[in-house]
Structures are given as structure tokens and as C-alpha cells.
PDB file of C-alpha atoms in Angstrom:
ATOM      1  CA  MET A   1      -4.485  21.307  30.030  1.00 57.00           C
ATOM      2  CA  ARG A   2      -1.265  23.285  30.454  1.00 62.00           C
ATOM      3  CA  ASP A   3      -1.268  22.522  34.171  1.00 63.00           C
ATOM      4  CA  GLU A   4      -1.653  18.791  33.501  1.00 60.00           C
ATOM      5  CA  LEU A   5       1.286  18.932  31.076  1.00 59.00           C
ATOM      6  CA  ARG A   6       3.489  20.860  33.465  1.00 59.00           C
ATOM      7  CA  ALA A   7       2.650  18.521  36.328  1.00 56.00           C
ATOM      8  CA  GLY A   8       3.789  15.479  34.341  1.00 56.00           C
ATOM      9  CA  ALA A   9       7.058  17.061  33.182  1.00 60.00           C
ATOM     10  CA  SER A  10      10.213  16.384  35.092  1.00 61.00           C
ATOM     11  CA  CYS A  11      12.234  19.201  33.402  1.00 71.00           C
ATOM     12  CA  ASP A  12      12.441  21.758  30.693  1.00 82.00           C
ATOM     13  CA  ILE A  13      15.241  21.365  28.092  1.00 84.00           C
ATOM     14  CA  PRO A  14      16.498  24.813  26.938  1.00 77.00           C
ATOM     15  CA  VAL A  15      16.608  25.162  23.179  1.00 74.00           C
ATOM     16  CA  GLY A  16      19.689  27.485  22.436  1.00 79.00           C
ATOM     17  CA  THR A  17      21.810  26.380  19.622  1.00 85.00           C
ATOM     18  CA  ASP A  18      21.551  22.860  18.104  1.00 87.00           C
ATOM     19  CA  ASP A  19      24.695  21.848  20.008  1.00 90.00           C
ATOM     20  CA  ASP A  20      23.452  23.306  23.266  1.00 91.00           C
ATOM     21  CA  PHE A  21      20.025  21.452  22.856  1.00 92.00           C
ATOM     22  CA  SER A  22      21.846  18.138  22.132  1.00 94.00           C
ATOM     23  CA  ALA A  23      23.950  18.538  25.298  1.00 94.00           C
ATOM     24  CA  ALA A  24      20.908  19.455  27.355  1.00 94.00           C
ATOM     25  CA  LEU A  25      19.089  16.550  26.034  1.00 96.00           C
ATOM     26  CA  ALA A  26      21.803  14.070  26.798  1.00 95.00           C
ATOM     27  CA  GLU A  27      22.051  15.438  30.328  1.00 95.00           C
ATOM     28  CA  ALA A  28      18.356  15.335  30.911  1.00 95.00           C
ATOM     29  CA  ALA A  29      17.980  11.753  29.413  1.00 96.00           C
ATOM     30  CA  PRO A  30      14.269  11.854  29.256  1.00 96.00           C
ATOM     31  CA  GLU A  31      12.040   8.854  28.377  1.00 97.00           C
ATOM     32  CA  VAL A  32       9.415  11.226  26.672  1.00 97.00           C
ATOM     33  CA  LEU A  33      10.106  14.542  24.911  1.00 97.00           C
ATOM     34  CA  LEU A  34       7.123  17.007  24.228  1.00 96.00           C
ATOM     35  CA  ALA A  35       8.338  18.954  21.260  1.00 96.00           C
ATOM     36  CA  GLY A  36       7.066  21.878  19.152  1.00 94.00           C
ATOM     37  CA  TRP A  37       7.892  24.178  16.288  1.00 92.00           C
ATOM     38  CA  SER A  38      10.917  25.673  18.088  1.00 92.00           C
ATOM     39  CA  THR A  39      12.458  22.276  19.045  1.00 95.00           C
ATOM     40  CA  PRO A  40      15.828  21.942  17.145  1.00 95.00           C
ATOM     41  CA  PRO A  41      16.455  18.791  15.023  1.00 96.00           C
ATOM     42  CA  LEU A  42      17.286  15.793  17.144  1.00 96.00           C
ATOM     43  CA  PRO A  43      20.912  14.643  17.125  1.00 96.00           C
ATOM     44  CA  ALA A  44      21.820  11.517  15.344  1.00 96.00           C
ATOM     45  CA  ASP A  45      22.746   9.791  18.631  1.00 95.00           C
ATOM     46  CA  LEU A  46      19.865   9.986  21.095  1.00 97.00           C
ATOM     47  CA  PRO A  47      19.926   9.273  24.792  1.00 96.00           C
ATOM     48  CA  PRO A  48      19.234   5.569  25.400  1.00 96.00           C
ATOM     49  CA  SER A  49      16.405   6.506  27.638  1.00 97.00           C
ATOM     50  CA  LEU A  50      14.526   8.420  25.030  1.00 98.00           C
ATOM     51  CA  ARG A  51      11.674   6.372  23.707  1.00 98.00           C
ATOM     52  CA  TYR A  52       8.903   8.593  22.583  1.00 98.00           C
ATOM     53  CA  ILE A  53       8.651  12.054  20.901  1.00 98.00           C
ATOM     54  CA  CYS A  54       5.200  13.704  21.264  1.00 98.00           C
ATOM     55  CA  TYR A  55       5.214  16.399  18.687  1.00 98.00           C
ATOM     56  CA  LEU A  56       2.710  19.221  18.988  1.00 96.00           C
ATOM     57  CA  ALA A  57       2.761  20.176  15.288  1.00 96.00           C
ATOM     58  CA  GLY A  58       2.564  18.549  11.880  1.00 95.00           C
ATOM     59  CA  SER A  59       5.498  17.475   9.655  1.00 95.00           C
ATOM     60  CA  VAL A  60       8.275  15.793  11.709  1.00 97.00           C
ATOM     61  CA  LYS A  61      10.906  15.700   8.979  1.00 96.00           C
ATOM     62  CA  ARG A  62      12.725  18.757  10.242  1.00 95.00           C
ATOM     63  CA  LEU A  63      12.740  17.116  13.712  1.00 97.00           C
ATOM     64  CA  VAL A  64      13.700  13.561  13.261  1.00 98.00           C
ATOM     65  CA  THR A  65      15.182  11.396  10.536  1.00 98.00           C
ATOM     66  CA  ARG A  66      13.925   8.199   9.155  1.00 98.00           C
ATOM     67  CA  ARG A  67      16.827   6.422  10.821  1.00 98.00           C
ATOM     68  CA  HIS A  68      15.455   7.534  14.207  1.00 98.00           C
ATOM     69  CA  LEU A  69      12.272   5.640  13.450  1.00 98.00           C
ATOM     70  CA  GLU A  70      13.969   2.649  12.009  1.00 98.00           C
ATOM     71  CA  ASN A  71      15.954   2.446  15.383  1.00 97.00           C
ATOM     72  CA  GLY A  72      12.728   2.198  17.292  1.00 97.00           C
ATOM     73  CA  LEU A  73      11.977   5.864  18.344  1.00 98.00           C
ATOM     74  CA  LEU A  74       8.267   6.252  18.752  1.00 98.00           C
ATOM     75  CA  VAL A  75       6.958   9.615  17.318  1.00 98.00           C
ATOM     76  CA  THR A  76       3.454  11.084  17.090  1.00 98.00           C
ATOM     77  CA  ASN A  77       2.303  14.411  15.688  1.00 98.00           C
ATOM     78  CA  TRP A  78      -1.021  16.353  15.772  1.00 97.00           C
ATOM     79  CA  GLY A  79      -2.627  13.842  13.487  1.00 97.00           C
ATOM     80  CA  GLY A  80      -5.974  14.900  12.311  1.00 97.00           C
ATOM     81  CA  SER A  81      -6.691  17.332  15.161  1.00 97.00           C
ATOM     82  CA  ILE A  82      -6.276  20.410  13.042  1.00 97.00           C
ATOM     83  CA  SER A  83      -7.442  19.100   9.705  1.00 98.00           C
ATOM     84  CA  ARG A  84     -11.013  20.473   9.924  1.00 98.00           C
ATOM     85  CA  THR A  85      -9.614  24.021  10.382  1.00 98.00           C
ATOM     86  CA  VAL A  86      -7.394  23.640   7.291  1.00 98.00           C
ATOM     87  CA  ALA A  87     -10.471  22.359   5.329  1.00 98.00           C
ATOM     88  CA  GLU A  88     -12.413  25.428   6.651  1.00 98.00           C
ATOM     89  CA  ALA A  89      -9.705  27.776   5.407  1.00 98.00           C
ATOM     90  CA  ALA A  90      -9.750  25.996   1.931  1.00 98.00           C
ATOM     91  CA  LEU A  91     -13.553  26.606   1.881  1.00 98.00           C
ATOM     92  CA  TRP A  92     -13.044  30.210   2.804  1.00 98.00           C
ATOM     93  CA  HIS A  93     -10.574  30.602  -0.081  1.00 98.00           C
ATOM     94  CA  ILE A  94     -12.955  28.907  -2.501  1.00 98.00           C
ATOM     95  CA  LEU A  95     -15.752  31.215  -1.644  1.00 98.00           C
ATOM     96  CA  SER A  96     -13.470  34.240  -1.713  1.00 98.00           C
ATOM     97  CA  GLY A  97     -12.296  33.231  -5.226  1.00 98.00           C
ATOM     98  CA  LEU A  98     -15.762  32.694  -6.565  1.00 98.00           C
ATOM     99  CA  ARG A  99     -17.148  35.860  -5.002  1.00 97.00           C
ATOM    100  CA  ARG A 100     -14.080  37.769  -6.065  1.00 96.00           C
ATOM    101  CA  GLY A 101     -13.249  38.791  -2.440  1.00 96.00           C
ATOM    102  CA  THR A 102      -9.915  40.402  -3.109  1.00 97.00           C
ATOM    103  CA  HIS A 103     -11.307  42.527  -5.992  1.00 94.00           C
ATOM    104  CA  TRP A 104     -14.154  43.955  -3.936  1.00 93.00           C
ATOM    105  CA  THR A 105     -11.938  44.485  -0.843  1.00 94.00           C
ATOM    106  CA  LEU A 106      -9.554  46.644  -2.907  1.00 93.00           C
ATOM    107  CA  ALA A 107     -12.431  48.338  -4.698  1.00 90.00           C
ATOM    108  CA  LEU A 108     -14.184  49.406  -1.572  1.00 91.00           C
ATOM    109  CA  HIS A 109     -11.291  49.953   0.856  1.00 93.00           C
ATOM    110  CA  GLN A 110      -8.730  51.647  -1.525  1.00 91.00           C
ATOM    111  CA  GLU A 111     -10.744  52.932  -4.273  1.00 87.00           C
ATOM    112  CA  ARG A 112     -13.931  53.915  -2.589  1.00 86.00           C
ATOM    113  CA  GLY A 113     -15.844  52.185  -5.397  1.00 85.00           C
ATOM    114  CA  TRP A 114     -19.274  50.449  -5.582  1.00 87.00           C
ATOM    115  CA  LYS A 115     -20.659  47.593  -7.696  1.00 83.00           C
ATOM    116  CA  GLN A 116     -22.256  50.049 -10.283  1.00 70.00           C
ATOM    117  CA  GLN A 117     -18.723  51.185 -11.400  1.00 67.00           C
ATOM    118  CA  GLU A 118     -17.565  47.607 -11.696  1.00 64.00           C
ATOM    119  CA  ARG A 119     -18.173  44.821 -14.216  1.00 74.00           C
ATOM    120  CA  GLU A 120     -16.786  41.940 -12.168  1.00 82.00           C
ATOM    121  CA  VAL A 121     -18.789  38.635 -12.494  1.00 91.00           C
ATOM    122  CA  THR A 122     -19.280  36.832  -9.345  1.00 95.00           C
ATOM    123  CA  ALA A 123     -20.138  33.097  -8.947  1.00 97.00           C
ATOM    124  CA  SER A 124     -21.700  30.673  -6.414  1.00 98.00           C
ATOM    125  CA  LEU A 125     -20.319  27.494  -5.058  1.00 98.00           C
ATOM    126  CA  PHE A 126     -23.637  25.736  -5.338  1.00 98.00           C
ATOM    127  CA  GLY A 127     -23.368  22.923  -7.951  1.00 97.00           C
ATOM    128  CA  ARG A 128     -19.754  23.673  -8.885  1.00 98.00           C
ATOM    129  CA  ARG A 129     -17.542  20.734  -9.761  1.00 98.00           C
ATOM    130  CA  VAL A 130     -14.680  20.478  -7.222  1.00 98.00           C
ATOM    131  CA  GLY A 131     -11.450  18.618  -7.800  1.00 98.00           C
ATOM    132  CA  LEU A 132      -9.193  17.560  -4.853  1.00 98.00           C
ATOM    133  CA  HIS A 133      -5.521  16.808  -5.513  1.00 98.00           C
ATOM    134  CA  GLY A 134      -4.589  14.577  -2.733  1.00 97.00           C
ATOM    135  CA  PHE A 135      -6.971  12.756  -0.375  1.00 96.00           C
ATOM    136  CA  GLY A 136      -5.486  12.856   3.221  1.00 95.00           C
ATOM    137  CA  ARG A 137      -7.230  14.147   6.281  1.00 96.00           C
ATOM    138  CA  VAL A 138      -7.777  17.694   5.163  1.00 97.00           C
ATOM    139  CA  ALA A 139      -9.417  16.633   1.808  1.00 97.00           C
ATOM    140  CA  ARG A 140     -11.593  14.184   3.771  1.00 97.00           C
ATOM    141  CA  GLU A 141     -12.647  16.910   6.107  1.00 98.00           C
ATOM    142  CA  LEU A 142     -13.400  19.286   3.238  1.00 98.00           C
ATOM    143  CA  VAL A 143     -15.786  16.742   1.576  1.00 98.00           C
ATOM    144  CA  PRO A 144     -18.584  17.149   4.140  1.00 98.00           C
ATOM    145  CA  LEU A 145     -18.153  20.942   4.220  1.00 98.00           C
ATOM    146  CA  LEU A 146     -18.874  20.974   0.518  1.00 98.00           C
ATOM    147  CA  GLN A 147     -21.895  18.627   0.615  1.00 97.00           C
ATOM    148  CA  PRO A 148     -24.423  21.264   1.502  1.00 98.00           C
ATOM    149  CA  PHE A 149     -23.409  23.027  -1.827  1.00 98.00           C
ATOM    150  CA  GLY A 150     -24.292  19.956  -3.918  1.00 98.00           C
ATOM    151  CA  CYS A 151     -20.761  19.880  -5.491  1.00 98.00           C
ATOM    152  CA  PRO A 152     -19.736  16.813  -7.587  1.00 98.00           C
ATOM    153  CA  ILE A 153     -16.245  16.079  -6.115  1.00 98.00           C
ATOM    154  CA  ALA A 154     -13.524  14.410  -7.950  1.00 98.00           C
ATOM    155  CA  VAL A 155     -10.258  13.168  -6.419  1.00 97.00           C
ATOM    156  CA  PHE A 156      -6.816  12.406  -7.832  1.00 97.00           C
ATOM    157  CA  ALA A 157      -4.561  10.634  -5.320  1.00 95.00           C
ATOM    158  CA  PRO A 158      -2.302   7.562  -5.644  1.00 88.00           C
ATOM    159  CA  GLU A 159      -4.269   5.712  -2.907  1.00 84.00           C
ATOM    160  CA  ILE A 160      -7.754   6.417  -4.365  1.00 87.00           C
ATOM    161  CA  ASP A 161      -9.293   4.136  -6.888  1.00 86.00           C
ATOM    162  CA  ALA A 162     -12.930   4.026  -8.139  1.00 86.00           C
ATOM    163  CA  VAL A 163     -13.993   1.730  -5.228  1.00 90.00           C
ATOM    164  CA  ALA A 164     -12.272   3.637  -2.451  1.00 88.00           C
ATOM    165  CA  ALA A 165     -13.727   6.900  -3.916  1.00 92.00           C
ATOM    166  CA  ARG A 166     -17.272   5.718  -3.800  1.00 92.00           C
ATOM    167  CA  THR A 167     -16.968   4.826  -0.068  1.00 94.00           C
ATOM    168  CA  HIS A 168     -16.204   8.587   0.571  1.00 94.00           C
ATOM    169  CA  GLY A 169     -18.879   9.906  -1.857  1.00 95.00           C
ATOM    170  CA  VAL A 170     -16.452  11.085  -4.420  1.00 97.00           C
ATOM    171  CA  THR A 171     -15.327  10.036  -7.862  1.00 97.00           C
ATOM    172  CA  ALA A 172     -11.677   9.138  -8.820  1.00 96.00           C
ATOM    173  CA  ALA A 173     -10.215  11.317 -11.548  1.00 97.00           C
ATOM    174  CA  THR A 174      -8.219   9.414 -14.163  1.00 95.00           C
ATOM    175  CA  SER A 175      -5.369  11.900 -14.232  1.00 96.00           C
ATOM    176  CA  LEU A 176      -4.361  15.305 -12.968  1.00 97.00           C
ATOM    177  CA  GLU A 177      -4.988  16.657 -16.395  1.00 98.00           C
ATOM    178  CA  THR A 178      -8.571  15.636 -16.208  1.00 98.00           C
ATOM    179  CA  LEU A 179      -8.894  16.955 -12.760  1.00 98.00           C
ATOM    180  CA  PHE A 180      -7.669  20.338 -13.785  1.00 98.00           C
ATOM    181  CA  SER A 181      -9.505  20.617 -17.089  1.00 98.00           C
ATOM    182  CA  GLU A 182     -12.925  19.401 -15.826  1.00 98.00           C
ATOM    183  CA  SER A 183     -13.141  21.097 -12.422  1.00 98.00           C
ATOM    184  CA  ASP A 184     -14.558  24.658 -11.601  1.00 98.00           C
ATOM    185  CA  VAL A 185     -12.564  24.541  -8.355  1.00 98.00           C
ATOM    186  CA  VAL A 186      -9.291  22.670  -7.799  1.00 98.00           C
ATOM    187  CA  VAL A 187      -7.970  22.360  -4.152  1.00 98.00           C
ATOM    188  CA  GLU A 188      -4.390  21.303  -3.549  1.00 98.00           C
ATOM    189  CA  THR A 189      -4.148  19.102  -0.423  1.00 98.00           C
ATOM    190  CA  ALA A 190      -1.385  16.584  -1.441  1.00 97.00           C
ATOM    191  CA  PRO A 191       1.670  16.064   0.688  1.00 96.00           C
ATOM    192  CA  LEU A 192       4.996  17.477  -0.364  1.00 96.00           C
ATOM    193  CA  THR A 193       7.137  14.482  -1.408  1.00 94.00           C
ATOM    194  CA  ALA A 194       9.734  14.033  -4.060  1.00 94.00           C
ATOM    195  CA  ALA A 195       7.022  12.915  -6.420  1.00 93.00           C
ATOM    196  CA  SER A 196       4.698  15.717  -5.764  1.00 96.00           C
ATOM    197  CA  ARG A 197       7.329  18.647  -5.804  1.00 97.00           C
ATOM    198  CA  ARG A 198       6.327  20.912  -8.689  1.00 98.00           C
ATOM    199  CA  SER A 199       3.855  18.408  -9.925  1.00 97.00           C
ATOM    200  CA  VAL A 200       1.405  21.085 -10.631  1.00 98.00           C
ATOM    201  CA  THR A 201       3.062  22.328 -13.767  1.00 98.00           C
ATOM    202  CA  ALA A 202       2.534  25.126 -16.199  1.00 98.00           C
ATOM    203  CA  GLY A 203       0.685  22.644 -18.357  1.00 98.00           C
ATOM    204  CA  LEU A 204      -1.765  21.765 -15.606  1.00 98.00           C
ATOM    205  CA  LEU A 205      -2.416  25.399 -14.592  1.00 98.00           C
ATOM    206  CA  GLY A 206      -2.995  26.180 -18.313  1.00 98.00           C
ATOM    207  CA  ARG A 207      -5.921  23.753 -18.222  1.00 98.00           C
ATOM    208  CA  LEU A 208      -7.811  25.842 -15.632  1.00 98.00           C
ATOM    209  CA  ARG A 209     -10.722  27.421 -17.453  1.00 96.00           C
ATOM    210  CA  PRO A 210     -11.538  31.174 -17.267  1.00 97.00           C
ATOM    211  CA  GLY A 211     -13.494  31.776 -14.070  1.00 97.00           C
ATOM    212  CA  SER A 212     -12.133  28.737 -12.230  1.00 98.00           C
ATOM    213  CA  VAL A 213     -10.651  28.860  -8.846  1.00 98.00           C
ATOM    214  CA  PHE A 214      -7.382  27.161  -7.712  1.00 99.00           C
ATOM    215  CA  VAL A 215      -6.682  26.990  -3.859  1.00 99.00           C
ATOM    216  CA  ASN A 216      -3.515  25.711  -2.243  1.00 98.00           C
ATOM    217  CA  VAL A 217      -3.581  24.839   1.522  1.00 98.00           C
ATOM    218  CA  ALA A 218      -0.864  22.178   1.199  1.00 98.00           C
ATOM    219  CA  ARG A 219       2.738  23.417   0.417  1.00 98.00           C
ATOM    220  CA  GLY A 220       3.861  26.019  -2.000  1.00 98.00           C
ATOM    221  CA  GLU A 221       6.519  23.749  -3.568  1.00 98.00           C
ATOM    222  CA  ILE A 222       3.947  21.369  -5.013  1.00 98.00           C
ATOM    223  CA  VAL A 223       3.224  24.082  -7.593  1.00 98.00           C
ATOM    224  CA  ASP A 224       5.459  25.695 -10.153  1.00 98.00           C
ATOM    225  CA  GLU A 225       5.087  29.181  -8.685  1.00 98.00           C
ATOM    226  CA  GLU A 226       6.545  31.002 -11.538  1.00 98.00           C
ATOM    227  CA  ALA A 227       3.883  29.422 -13.879  1.00 98.00           C
ATOM    228  CA  LEU A 228       1.184  30.219 -11.250  1.00 98.00           C
ATOM    229  CA  VAL A 229       2.234  33.919 -11.320  1.00 98.00           C
ATOM    230  CA  ARG A 230       2.012  34.081 -15.047  1.00 98.00           C
ATOM    231  CA  VAL A 231      -1.484  32.548 -15.022  1.00 98.00           C
ATOM    232  CA  ALA A 232      -2.557  34.818 -12.076  1.00 98.00           C
ATOM    233  CA  GLN A 233      -1.307  37.835 -13.973  1.00 98.00           C
ATOM    234  CA  GLU A 234      -3.488  37.057 -17.019  1.00 98.00           C
ATOM    235  CA  GLY A 235      -6.488  37.575 -14.540  1.00 97.00           C
ATOM    236  CA  HIS A 236      -8.804  34.857 -15.971  1.00 97.00           C
ATOM    237  CA  VAL A 237      -8.403  32.404 -13.097  1.00 98.00           C
ATOM    238  CA  PHE A 238      -8.862  33.142  -9.298  1.00 98.00           C
ATOM    239  CA  PHE A 239      -6.492  31.931  -6.662  1.00 98.00           C
ATOM    240  CA  GLY A 240      -6.608  31.263  -2.977  1.00 98.00           C
ATOM    241  CA  LEU A 241      -3.091  30.806  -1.595  1.00 98.00           C
ATOM    242  CA  ASP A 242      -2.165  30.013   2.004  1.00 98.00           C
ATOM    243  CA  VAL A 243       1.357  28.599   1.155  1.00 98.00           C
ATOM    244  CA  PHE A 244       4.137  29.701  -0.991  1.00 98.00           C
ATOM    245  CA  ALA A 245       7.520  28.350  -2.407  1.00 98.00           C
ATOM    246  CA  THR A 246       9.315  30.953  -0.287  1.00 98.00           C
ATOM    247  CA  GLU A 247       7.956  31.868   3.133  1.00 98.00           C
ATOM    248  CA  PRO A 248       7.457  34.438   4.388  1.00 98.00           C
ATOM    249  CA  LEU A 249       6.170  35.662   1.008  1.00 98.00           C
ATOM    250  CA  PRO A 250       8.768  38.214  -0.299  1.00 98.00           C
ATOM    251  CA  ALA A 251       7.683  41.852  -0.172  1.00 98.00           C
ATOM    252  CA  ASP A 252       8.134  42.167  -3.747  1.00 98.00           C
ATOM    253  CA  SER A 253       6.261  39.028  -4.823  1.00 98.00           C
ATOM    254  CA  PRO A 254       4.308  39.604  -7.912  1.00 98.00           C
ATOM    255  CA  LEU A 255       1.292  37.841  -6.300  1.00 98.00           C
ATOM    256  CA  ARG A 256       0.766  40.821  -3.964  1.00 98.00           C
ATOM    257  CA  GLY A 257      -1.906  43.297  -5.100  1.00 96.00           C
ATOM    258  CA  LEU A 258      -3.465  41.082  -7.771  1.00 98.00           C
ATOM    259  CA  ARG A 259      -7.235  41.487  -7.701  1.00 96.00           C
ATOM    260  CA  ASN A 260      -7.844  37.745  -8.530  1.00 97.00           C
ATOM    261  CA  VAL A 261      -5.604  36.324  -5.718  1.00 98.00           C
ATOM    262  CA  SER A 262      -6.561  36.033  -2.122  1.00 98.00           C
ATOM    263  CA  LEU A 263      -3.518  35.500   0.155  1.00 98.00           C
ATOM    264  CA  THR A 264      -3.212  34.288   3.665  1.00 98.00           C
ATOM    265  CA  PRO A 265       0.262  33.706   5.454  1.00 98.00           C
ATOM    266  CA  HIS A 266       0.302  30.007   5.992  1.00 97.00           C
ATOM    267  CA  LEU A 267      -2.321  30.204   8.787  1.00 96.00           C
ATOM    268  CA  ALA A 268      -5.007  27.753   7.403  1.00 97.00           C
ATOM    269  CA  GLY A 269      -4.721  25.760  10.746  1.00 92.00           C
ATOM    270  CA  PRO A 270      -4.899  25.754  13.578  1.00 93.00           C
ATOM    271  CA  THR A 271      -6.574  28.973  14.273  1.00 95.00           C
ATOM    272  CA  THR A 272      -5.691  30.754  17.526  1.00 96.00           C
ATOM    273  CA  ASP A 273      -8.759  29.523  19.380  1.00 97.00           C
ATOM    274  CA  ARG A 274      -8.420  25.937  18.014  1.00 96.00           C
ATOM    275  CA  CYS A 275      -4.674  25.361  18.960  1.00 95.00           C
ATOM    276  CA  ALA A 276      -6.178  23.756  22.040  1.00 96.00           C
ATOM    277  CA  ASP A 277      -7.267  20.817  19.710  1.00 97.00           C
ATOM    278  CA  ALA A 278      -3.667  20.021  19.038  1.00 96.00           C
ATOM    279  CA  GLY A 279      -2.852  20.246  22.680  1.00 95.00           C
ATOM    280  CA  ALA A 280      -5.733  17.942  23.699  1.00 96.00           C
ATOM    281  CA  PHE A 281      -4.621  15.442  21.151  1.00 97.00           C
ATOM    282  CA  ALA A 282      -1.015  15.432  22.397  1.00 97.00           C
ATOM    283  CA  LEU A 283      -2.176  15.111  25.968  1.00 97.00           C
ATOM    284  CA  ALA A 284      -4.387  12.121  25.100  1.00 97.00           C
ATOM    285  CA  ASN A 285      -1.434  10.476  23.481  1.00 98.00           C
ATOM    286  CA  LEU A 286       0.716  11.272  26.556  1.00 97.00           C
ATOM    287  CA  ARG A 287      -1.917   9.627  28.812  1.00 97.00           C
ATOM    288  CA  ALA A 288      -2.052   6.620  26.534  1.00 98.00           C
ATOM    289  CA  TYR A 289       1.610   6.166  26.600  1.00 98.00           C
ATOM    290  CA  ALA A 290       1.690   6.365  30.461  1.00 97.00           C
ATOM    291  CA  GLY A 291      -1.045   3.764  30.458  1.00 97.00           C
ATOM    292  CA  GLN A 292       0.679   1.585  27.921  1.00 98.00           C
ATOM    293  CA  ARG A 293      -2.262   1.990  25.519  1.00 98.00           C
ATOM    294  CA  PRO A 294      -2.075   2.410  21.694  1.00 98.00           C
ATOM    295  CA  LEU A 295      -1.125   5.873  20.445  1.00 98.00           C
ATOM    296  CA  GLN A 296      -2.838   7.880  17.624  1.00 98.00           C
ATOM    297  CA  ALA A 297      -1.024   9.340  14.646  1.00 98.00           C
ATOM    298  CA  VAL A 298       2.144   7.351  14.962  1.00 98.00           C
ATOM    299  CA  ILE A 299       4.768   8.224  12.352  1.00 98.00           C
ATOM    300  CA  THR A 300       6.031   4.962  10.943  1.00 98.00           C
ATOM    301  CA  PRO A 301       8.786   4.964   8.339  1.00 97.00           C
ATOM    302  CA  ALA A 302       6.067   4.398   5.695  1.00 96.00           C
ATOM    303  CA  VAL A 303       4.126   7.364   6.934  1.00 96.00           C
ATOM    304  CA  TYR A 304       7.306   9.399   7.109  1.00 96.00           C
ATOM    305  CA  ASP A 305       8.016   8.628   3.423  1.00 95.00           C
ATOM    306  CA  SER A 306       4.518   9.587   2.245  1.00 93.00           C
ATOM    307  CA  SER A 307       4.175  12.721   4.338  1.00 93.00           C
ATOM    308  CA  THR A 308       5.319  16.392   3.806  1.00 93.00           C
TER     309      THR A 308
END
């Protein structure tokens, strides 16, 4: 895969500072730019030759502006190529919360304890009611992973009504309040937009029942993190968190060390071995572009507005 990408590239554009990158981009005047996490934001004025940005990662908002898209720039990202690994991470956090993974890790590794000295109650995922906030690619990949457990699944998302929900084997929650109060497990998968920022409020978190699990594999800023910390410190709800309001997670974060919180450092997907999925997806799009065929995961202005 790497050899094929290299063979099709006419030049490498050095990153350097934003100004250095802009100057190098203008000098190279490519038709196609293969971009990744380290690519600086594109300048407002692009080389007239530049027609297509093939982005190897997810959110493009730090790379391009809406105006770029309105002016006809074609942009794709990794689409759904890594969604299954994020869903897999969400399932891991769910199981860790129900089985009290952090509690037992600390008890056995640090305290040399055993179950006879503990009174921690564990739980199974079988038959648990699961609520999904958001119903994009990750949530839709999570649904089949939950099916072997016989979980009733409710969804709250702007684009999901009762009819659409039935086609996916889920039910539509009437409100976020209902989703949080009636679910044993709530998984955050909504995109970060102006509307969703801090939409998971203290009031919603307060609706989580003792013993329930809240998992966030979306974006930390969707949640009121101060309220989340307060609920977590009470110890009655279990949390699986891959994303945070401030990243990297500060060394003195009060979330560290809590027995009812499992933490991962924003690595839900792709895993090291599955990064090749995103590369293969990008390569397929580059081939399609060269062959004048339709591309997958095109970022239109409408998609831009509704995405993280």
C-alpha cells in the first residue's frame, strides 16, 4: 500500500510552519494532496491546480474551512473505515464498567487483594438496556456488536425517528432525559457541534441510576466534565472515557485513580494494526479519483456542518 502511494506521488510537501507549508504548497501546485494529522491548516487562497484533498484521518475542520468546500474543493476523510474499531472500544468500556474492571485492576495490582476482601457488585451485559446518543457510523457498528447480548437498544439522534429506528433494529427515545433515565448503559457517539457542545448536562448525568454505565467515545466537550467528575466521585455510576475536555488529560485530573472510571487516552480507533484500514480506504479513493469514478466519504458543506 505504501509503495503504491509513493509511486503515485509527484512530491512531498514539507510541513514546517504554517507559512512554510503554504509557500511549499503554492510552489508544488498539486492537483491532489494526501493529508494527515500533521498537515497544517490550508491557506485561504489555494493553488488553482488543487482540486482534491484525500485526508487520512477523521474531522477535517482543522484542515479546511467551509469556504474551501463552497469554492469547489473536493475533500474526503477516512469515512467509516475505522468505525468498527471505535465501536469495539465502546464495547470494551461497557464491559469494563459492568465488570468493574478498574476496581479489580487496582485491587489486584496495587493492593494485592482478592475477591473475598471486597464487596464490589459486578454485572453482566446480557439483557441490559443500552442507550445511544447519536447514530452515526460508530453507533451503527456498535448495534450488531450488542446483538449477541440481547440488549434492547434506544437511540436519541436528530435524524432518527420511529420508522428509521425500526429499520436498524432499535427504538427511538423521545428525549435525552428519557435515554439517560431509562438505560442501564449510555454510550456517547454524537458529533461535536455547536448544538451538542456540553449537551450532556449535570441534569442528565444525575438521571443515571446507581450501577449504570456511561461511555464516551465521541468528544469530551459534549459532556459537562465538571458535572461528570462530581457524579464519578460519588461512586455510584461507572464511566468509560476515551475522550476529555482537555487533551492530553491533565496529570492532576480528578478522574485519575477513581475505582469506578476506566480511562483510555483517545485511542478508540484505529488500533495500531487496523490503521491499514484507513490507508486502504484512502487508496481506493485515490484510485477512484484517477479513474474519474465516484468517491466515498465526500465532505460536503452539509456534512461539514453536522460533523465534529
